[in-house]
C-alpha cells in the first residue's frame, strides 16, 4: 500500500483552512491522505477550532511562523504537502513558511547526488461569495467587514467574475493535492461565474427585500491605486494604506478589467477545477444566501 500523503496547513482555524481540514477528514476518497497537521501559534492552540480538530484526532503542531527558521523546518520535515490559507497581511509569515518548506524537503525528503526542488502547486480562488453580498437593511447586515468586500458595484456591474463558496474550497483542495495532473501547475478554483448585477438580483429574489446599490467607478479606483502606489514609492508601508491599495486593485481587476474568469485563467496556463473534477458539485449561490442570512455559515473577516 502506498504511503499516505502528509499535509501541513497554516491558517487552519480560519474559514478557508477549516474547510480544507474538514474535507480532508470527511472525504472517503482521501483515505490515502493522512490526518492533516494544522500549524498553530502556541497562544492559539486552545482556540475552539483547534480544540475541535484535536477531538477528531487531528495533531496540532505548535509553531511560530515568524520564529527561528530551524524549528519551522523541523516541523515541516516529513510533510508531503504544505498549504497556506493566510492573507496578504501575513506575507512575512507566508514567506517564512515557503522557505522552510523548501528546506525541509531538501534536508529530509531526498537522497542521491541530484536533489530535486520542492514540487509546487498554486490553487487560485480569487474572490469569495461572502465578500460579495451586501447588507439587506430590512433583515440586517451580513457579518463581514466592508474594507475586505466588493459590496459596492464596480463599474456597471455587468462584468463576469468567478465566485467561490468557502465550503467548496475544501472539496477541491482535497482532490487537487493528490492529483498528479496538478503537480507544478496552477489551478483555478471557483464555484460559478456571476456578475454583480446577477448577484444583487438573486439576493433580492431570495430575501424578498430591496437592496440599495452603491457604485464605484473605474476613475475612482484608479485614483486610489495611484495614491497608494505613490505612498509605497515613498516607502510608506502602513498596513491600512496597503489594504486600501490592494482592495482597489482587486476591485479594478474584478469589475473593470474582468481578469477573474476561467477563460482568462486558462490563457495564463491555469488548470480549471470544473474540467479536472466534473463530479464535484459546487454549492449554489442561492443556498449560500439562505444559509448566510439564517446564520448557518461562518464568514471571513467578521
CSV table of C-alpha atoms in Angstrom, one decimal:
chain,number,residue,atom,x,y,z
A,1,UNK,CA,0.0,0.0,0.0
A,2,UNK,CA,1.3,3.4,-1.0
A,3,UNK,CA,2.3,5.8,1.9
A,4,UNK,CA,-0.4,8.3,2.8
A,5,UNK,CA,0.1,12.0,1.9
A,6,UNK,CA,1.1,14.1,5.0
A,7,UNK,CA,-0.5,17.6,4.9
A,8,UNK,CA,0.6,20.6,7.0
A,9,UNK,CA,-1.9,23.6,7.0
A,10,UNK,CA,-1.1,27.1,8.1
A,11,UNK,CA,-4.3,29.1,8.9
A,12,UNK,CA,-6.4,26.0,9.7
A,13,UNK,CA,-8.6,27.7,12.2
A,14,UNK,CA,-9.9,30.2,9.7
A,15,UNK,CA,-12.9,29.7,7.5
A,16,UNK,CA,-10.9,28.6,4.4
A,17,UNK,CA,-8.4,26.5,6.4
A,18,UNK,CA,-11.3,24.8,8.3
A,19,UNK,CA,-13.0,24.0,5.0
A,20,UNK,CA,-9.8,22.2,3.9
A,21,UNK,CA,-9.3,20.3,7.1
A,22,UNK,CA,-12.9,19.2,7.3
A,23,UNK,CA,-12.8,18.0,3.7
A,24,UNK,CA,-9.6,16.0,4.3
A,25,UNK,CA,-11.2,14.4,7.3
A,26,UNK,CA,-14.6,13.7,5.8
A,27,UNK,CA,-13.9,12.7,2.2
A,28,UNK,CA,-13.8,8.9,1.8
A,29,UNK,CA,-11.8,9.0,-1.4
A,30,UNK,CA,-9.0,10.7,0.5
A,31,UNK,CA,-8.3,7.7,2.6
A,32,UNK,CA,-4.8,8.0,1.1
A,33,UNK,CA,-4.3,11.3,2.8
A,34,UNK,CA,-3.1,11.1,6.4
A,35,UNK,CA,-4.8,13.1,9.1
A,36,UNK,CA,-3.8,16.8,8.4
A,37,UNK,CA,-1.4,18.6,10.7
A,38,UNK,CA,-2.5,22.2,11.4
A,39,UNK,CA,0.2,24.6,12.3
A,40,UNK,CA,-0.8,26.9,15.2
A,41,UNK,CA,0.8,29.6,17.3
A,42,UNK,CA,1.3,28.4,20.9
A,43,UNK,CA,-1.1,31.2,22.0
A,44,UNK,CA,-3.8,29.9,19.7
A,45,UNK,CA,-3.8,26.1,20.3
A,46,UNK,CA,-6.7,26.4,22.7
A,47,UNK,CA,-8.9,28.2,20.2
A,48,UNK,CA,-12.2,26.4,19.7
A,49,UNK,CA,-11.4,25.4,16.1
A,50,UNK,CA,-8.2,23.7,17.1
A,51,UNK,CA,-9.7,22.0,20.1
A,52,UNK,CA,-12.5,20.7,17.9
A,53,UNK,CA,-9.9,19.4,15.4
A,54,UNK,CA,-7.9,17.7,18.2
A,55,UNK,CA,-11.0,16.0,19.5
A,56,UNK,CA,-11.3,14.4,16.0
A,57,UNK,CA,-7.8,13.0,16.1
A,58,UNK,CA,-6.0,15.9,14.3
A,59,UNK,CA,-2.4,16.5,15.5
A,60,UNK,CA,-1.9,20.2,16.2
A,61,UNK,CA,1.7,21.4,15.6
A,62,UNK,CA,2.5,24.4,17.9
A,63,UNK,CA,4.8,26.7,15.9
A,64,UNK,CA,5.6,30.3,15.4
A,65,UNK,CA,5.9,31.1,11.7
A,66,UNK,CA,7.9,34.2,12.4
A,67,UNK,CA,10.2,32.3,14.9
A,68,UNK,CA,13.5,30.5,14.4
A,69,UNK,CA,13.6,29.0,10.9
A,70,UNK,CA,15.3,25.7,12.0
A,71,UNK,CA,12.3,25.0,14.3
A,72,UNK,CA,9.9,25.6,11.4
A,73,UNK,CA,11.9,23.4,9.1
A,74,UNK,CA,11.8,20.6,11.7
A,75,UNK,CA,8.0,20.9,12.0
A,76,UNK,CA,7.7,20.6,8.2
A,77,UNK,CA,10.2,17.8,7.7
A,78,UNK,CA,8.3,14.7,6.5
A,79,UNK,CA,5.4,16.6,5.1
A,80,UNK,CA,4.4,16.0,1.5
A,81,UNK,CA,2.1,19.0,1.1
A,82,UNK,CA,2.2,22.4,2.8
A,83,UNK,CA,-0.9,24.5,2.5
A,84,UNK,CA,-1.2,28.2,3.4
A,85,UNK,CA,-4.5,29.9,3.8
A,86,UNK,CA,-3.0,33.1,5.2
A,87,UNK,CA,-3.9,36.6,4.0
A,88,UNK,CA,-1.9,39.4,2.2
A,89,UNK,CA,-1.4,40.9,5.7
A,90,UNK,CA,0.7,37.8,6.7
A,91,UNK,CA,3.2,38.0,3.8
A,92,UNK,CA,6.2,37.8,6.1
A,93,UNK,CA,4.9,34.6,7.8
A,94,UNK,CA,3.9,33.0,4.5
A,95,UNK,CA,7.4,33.7,3.0
A,96,UNK,CA,9.0,32.0,6.0
A,97,UNK,CA,6.7,29.1,5.5
A,98,UNK,CA,7.6,28.7,1.8
A,99,UNK,CA,11.3,28.9,2.6
A,100,UNK,CA,11.1,26.4,5.4
A,101,UNK,CA,9.0,24.0,3.2
A,102,UNK,CA,11.7,24.0,0.5
A,103,UNK,CA,14.5,23.5,3.0
A,104,UNK,CA,12.6,20.7,4.8
A,105,UNK,CA,12.1,18.8,1.6
A,106,UNK,CA,15.7,19.1,0.6
A,107,UNK,CA,17.1,18.2,4.0
A,108,UNK,CA,14.6,15.4,4.9
A,109,UNK,CA,13.0,14.1,1.8
A,110,UNK,CA,15.5,13.4,-0.9
A,111,UNK,CA,18.6,11.2,-1.4
A,112,UNK,CA,21.2,10.8,-4.1
A,113,UNK,CA,23.5,13.2,-5.8
A,114,UNK,CA,20.8,15.3,-7.6
A,115,UNK,CA,18.5,16.9,-5.2
A,116,UNK,CA,15.1,17.9,-6.6
A,117,UNK,CA,13.3,21.2,-6.0
A,118,UNK,CA,10.1,21.0,-3.9
A,119,UNK,CA,7.2,20.3,-6.3
A,120,UNK,CA,4.8,23.2,-6.1
A,121,UNK,CA,1.1,23.8,-6.6
A,122,UNK,CA,-0.8,27.1,-6.6
A,123,UNK,CA,-4.6,26.8,-6.1
A,124,UNK,CA,-6.1,30.2,-7.0
A,125,UNK,CA,-9.6,31.2,-5.9
A,126,UNK,CA,-9.6,34.9,-6.2
A,127,UNK,CA,-12.9,36.0,-4.7
A,128,UNK,CA,-15.4,34.6,-2.2
A,129,UNK,CA,-19.2,34.7,-2.2
A,130,UNK,CA,-19.2,36.1,1.3
A,131,UNK,CA,-17.1,39.1,0.2
A,132,UNK,CA,-19.7,40.0,-2.4
A,133,UNK,CA,-23.0,40.0,-0.6
A,134,UNK,CA,-24.2,43.5,0.6
A,135,UNK,CA,-26.3,44.2,3.6
A,136,UNK,CA,-30.1,43.9,3.4
A,137,UNK,CA,-31.4,46.7,5.5
A,138,UNK,CA,-34.8,45.1,6.3
A,139,UNK,CA,-33.1,41.9,7.6
A,140,UNK,CA,-29.8,43.1,9.0
A,141,UNK,CA,-26.2,43.2,7.8
A,142,UNK,CA,-24.2,40.2,6.7
A,143,UNK,CA,-21.3,39.8,9.2
A,144,UNK,CA,-18.4,40.9,7.0
A,145,UNK,CA,-16.1,44.0,7.1
A,146,UNK,CA,-16.6,46.4,4.2
A,147,UNK,CA,-12.9,47.1,3.6
A,148,UNK,CA,-12.4,43.5,2.6
A,149,UNK,CA,-15.5,43.3,0.4
A,150,UNK,CA,-16.9,44.1,-3.0
A,151,UNK,CA,-20.3,45.1,-1.8
A,152,UNK,CA,-20.1,48.2,-4.0
A,153,UNK,CA,-20.9,47.6,-7.6
A,154,UNK,CA,-17.8,48.1,-9.7
A,155,UNK,CA,-18.4,49.9,-13.0
A,156,UNK,CA,-21.8,49.0,-14.4
A,157,UNK,CA,-21.9,45.7,-12.5
A,158,UNK,CA,-22.1,43.5,-15.7
A,159,UNK,CA,-18.5,42.2,-15.7
A,160,UNK,CA,-18.5,38.4,-15.0
A,161,UNK,CA,-16.2,37.1,-12.4
A,162,UNK,CA,-15.7,33.7,-10.7
A,163,UNK,CA,-17.1,33.4,-7.2
A,164,UNK,CA,-16.3,30.7,-4.6
A,165,UNK,CA,-18.2,29.4,-1.6
A,166,UNK,CA,-15.7,28.7,1.1
A,167,UNK,CA,-17.3,25.4,1.7
A,168,UNK,CA,-16.4,24.3,-1.8
A,169,UNK,CA,-12.7,25.1,-1.3
A,170,UNK,CA,-12.0,22.1,0.8
A,171,UNK,CA,-13.7,19.8,-1.7
A,172,UNK,CA,-11.4,20.9,-4.4
A,173,UNK,CA,-8.2,21.1,-2.4
A,174,UNK,CA,-8.7,17.5,-1.1
A,175,UNK,CA,-8.7,16.3,-4.7
A,176,UNK,CA,-6.1,18.7,-6.1
A,177,UNK,CA,-3.2,17.9,-3.6
A,178,UNK,CA,-3.2,14.2,-4.5
A,179,UNK,CA,-3.8,14.6,-8.3
A,180,UNK,CA,-0.6,14.1,-10.3
A,181,UNK,CA,-2.0,16.3,-13.1
A,182,UNK,CA,-1.7,19.3,-10.8
A,183,UNK,CA,2.0,18.9,-9.9
A,184,UNK,CA,3.9,22.1,-10.6
A,185,UNK,CA,0.8,23.6,-12.0
A,186,UNK,CA,-1.6,26.4,-11.0
A,187,UNK,CA,-5.2,25.5,-10.6
A,188,UNK,CA,-8.2,27.9,-10.8
A,189,UNK,CA,-10.8,27.0,-8.3
A,190,UNK,CA,-14.3,28.5,-8.2
A,191,UNK,CA,-18.0,27.7,-7.7
A,192,UNK,CA,-19.6,29.6,-10.5
A,193,UNK,CA,-19.2,32.7,-12.6
A,194,UNK,CA,-21.6,35.6,-11.9
A,195,UNK,CA,-21.9,39.4,-12.5
A,196,UNK,CA,-22.6,41.7,-9.6
A,197,UNK,CA,-25.9,42.6,-11.1
A,198,UNK,CA,-26.9,39.0,-11.1
A,199,UNK,CA,-25.8,38.5,-7.5
A,200,UNK,CA,-27.8,41.6,-6.3
A,201,UNK,CA,-30.9,40.4,-8.3
A,202,UNK,CA,-30.7,37.0,-6.8
A,203,UNK,CA,-30.2,38.4,-3.3
A,204,UNK,CA,-33.4,40.5,-3.7
A,205,UNK,CA,-35.3,37.4,-5.0
A,206,UNK,CA,-34.2,35.2,-2.2
A,207,UNK,CA,-34.8,37.7,0.6
A,208,UNK,CA,-37.8,39.4,-0.9
A,209,UNK,CA,-36.2,42.8,0.0
A,210,UNK,CA,-34.9,45.7,-2.0
A,211,UNK,CA,-31.1,46.1,-1.8
A,212,UNK,CA,-29.5,49.5,-2.2
A,213,UNK,CA,-26.9,49.6,-5.0
A,214,UNK,CA,-23.8,51.8,-4.4
A,215,UNK,CA,-21.4,52.1,-7.4
A,216,UNK,CA,-17.7,52.8,-7.7
A,217,UNK,CA,-16.3,53.9,-11.0
A,218,UNK,CA,-13.1,53.0,-12.8
A,219,UNK,CA,-11.8,56.5,-12.4
A,220,UNK,CA,-12.3,56.4,-8.6
A,221,UNK,CA,-10.5,53.1,-8.3
A,222,UNK,CA,-7.6,54.3,-10.5
A,223,UNK,CA,-7.2,57.4,-8.3
A,224,UNK,CA,-7.0,55.3,-5.2
A,225,UNK,CA,-4.5,53.0,-6.8
A,226,UNK,CA,-2.3,56.0,-8.0
A,227,UNK,CA,-2.3,57.5,-4.5
A,228,UNK,CA,-1.4,54.1,-2.9
A,229,UNK,CA,1.4,53.5,-5.3
A,230,UNK,CA,2.8,57.0,-4.6
A,231,UNK,CA,2.8,56.2,-0.9
A,232,UNK,CA,4.7,53.0,-1.5
A,233,UNK,CA,7.2,54.8,-3.6
A,234,UNK,CA,7.9,56.9,-0.5
A,235,UNK,CA,8.5,53.7,1.4
A,236,UNK,CA,5.3,54.2,3.4
A,237,UNK,CA,4.1,50.6,4.1
A,238,UNK,CA,1.3,51.5,6.5
A,239,UNK,CA,-0.9,48.3,6.7
A,240,UNK,CA,-4.2,50.3,6.4
A,241,UNK,CA,-2.9,52.1,3.3
A,242,UNK,CA,-1.6,48.8,1.8
A,243,UNK,CA,-5.1,47.2,2.4
A,244,UNK,CA,-6.8,50.2,0.7
A,245,UNK,CA,-4.5,49.9,-2.3
A,246,UNK,CA,-4.8,46.1,-2.5
A,247,UNK,CA,-8.6,46.2,-2.4
A,248,UNK,CA,-8.8,48.9,-5.1
A,249,UNK,CA,-6.5,46.8,-7.3
A,250,UNK,CA,-8.8,43.8,-6.6
A,251,UNK,CA,-11.9,45.7,-7.5
A,252,UNK,CA,-10.3,47.0,-10.7
A,253,UNK,CA,-9.2,43.6,-11.9
A,254,UNK,CA,-12.5,42.0,-11.0
A,255,UNK,CA,-15.1,44.5,-12.1
A,256,UNK,CA,-13.3,46.7,-14.7
A,257,UNK,CA,-10.6,44.5,-16.4
A,258,UNK,CA,-12.6,41.3,-16.0
A,259,UNK,CA,-9.5,39.2,-15.2
A,260,UNK,CA,-11.2,36.7,-12.8
A,261,UNK,CA,-12.7,34.3,-15.3
A,262,UNK,CA,-11.9,30.7,-16.2
A,263,UNK,CA,-11.1,31.8,-19.7
A,264,UNK,CA,-8.5,34.3,-18.6
A,265,UNK,CA,-7.1,31.8,-16.1
A,266,UNK,CA,-6.7,29.2,-18.9
A,267,UNK,CA,-5.0,31.8,-21.1
A,268,UNK,CA,-2.5,32.2,-18.2
A,269,UNK,CA,-1.9,28.5,-18.0
A,270,UNK,CA,-4.2,27.6,-15.1
A,271,UNK,CA,-6.0,24.2,-14.9
A,272,UNK,CA,-9.8,24.5,-14.4
A,273,UNK,CA,-11.3,22.6,-11.5
A,274,UNK,CA,-14.5,22.1,-13.4
A,275,UNK,CA,-12.6,20.2,-16.1
A,276,UNK,CA,-10.5,18.3,-13.6
A,277,UNK,CA,-13.3,17.3,-11.3
A,278,UNK,CA,-16.7,17.5,-13.1
A,279,UNK,CA,-18.2,15.2,-10.5
A,280,UNK,CA,-17.7,17.8,-7.6
A,281,UNK,CA,-20.9,19.7,-7.0
A,282,UNK,CA,-20.5,23.3,-6.1
A,283,UNK,CA,-22.8,25.0,-3.6
A,284,UNK,CA,-25.5,27.1,-5.4
A,285,UNK,CA,-25.3,30.8,-4.6
A,286,UNK,CA,-29.0,30.7,-3.6
A,287,UNK,CA,-28.2,28.1,-0.9
A,288,UNK,CA,-25.3,30.2,0.4
A,289,UNK,CA,-27.5,33.3,0.6
A,290,UNK,CA,-30.2,31.5,2.6
A,291,UNK,CA,-27.6,30.0,4.9
A,292,UNK,CA,-25.8,33.3,5.4
A,293,UNK,CA,-28.9,35.2,6.4
A,294,UNK,CA,-30.0,32.3,8.7
A,295,UNK,CA,-26.6,32.4,10.4
A,296,UNK,CA,-25.7,28.9,9.3
A,297,UNK,CA,-22.3,29.7,7.8
A,298,UNK,CA,-19.2,31.4,9.1
A,299,UNK,CA,-17.8,34.4,7.3
A,300,UNK,CA,-14.3,35.7,6.8
A,301,UNK,CA,-13.0,38.9,8.4
A,302,UNK,CA,-16.0,39.2,10.7
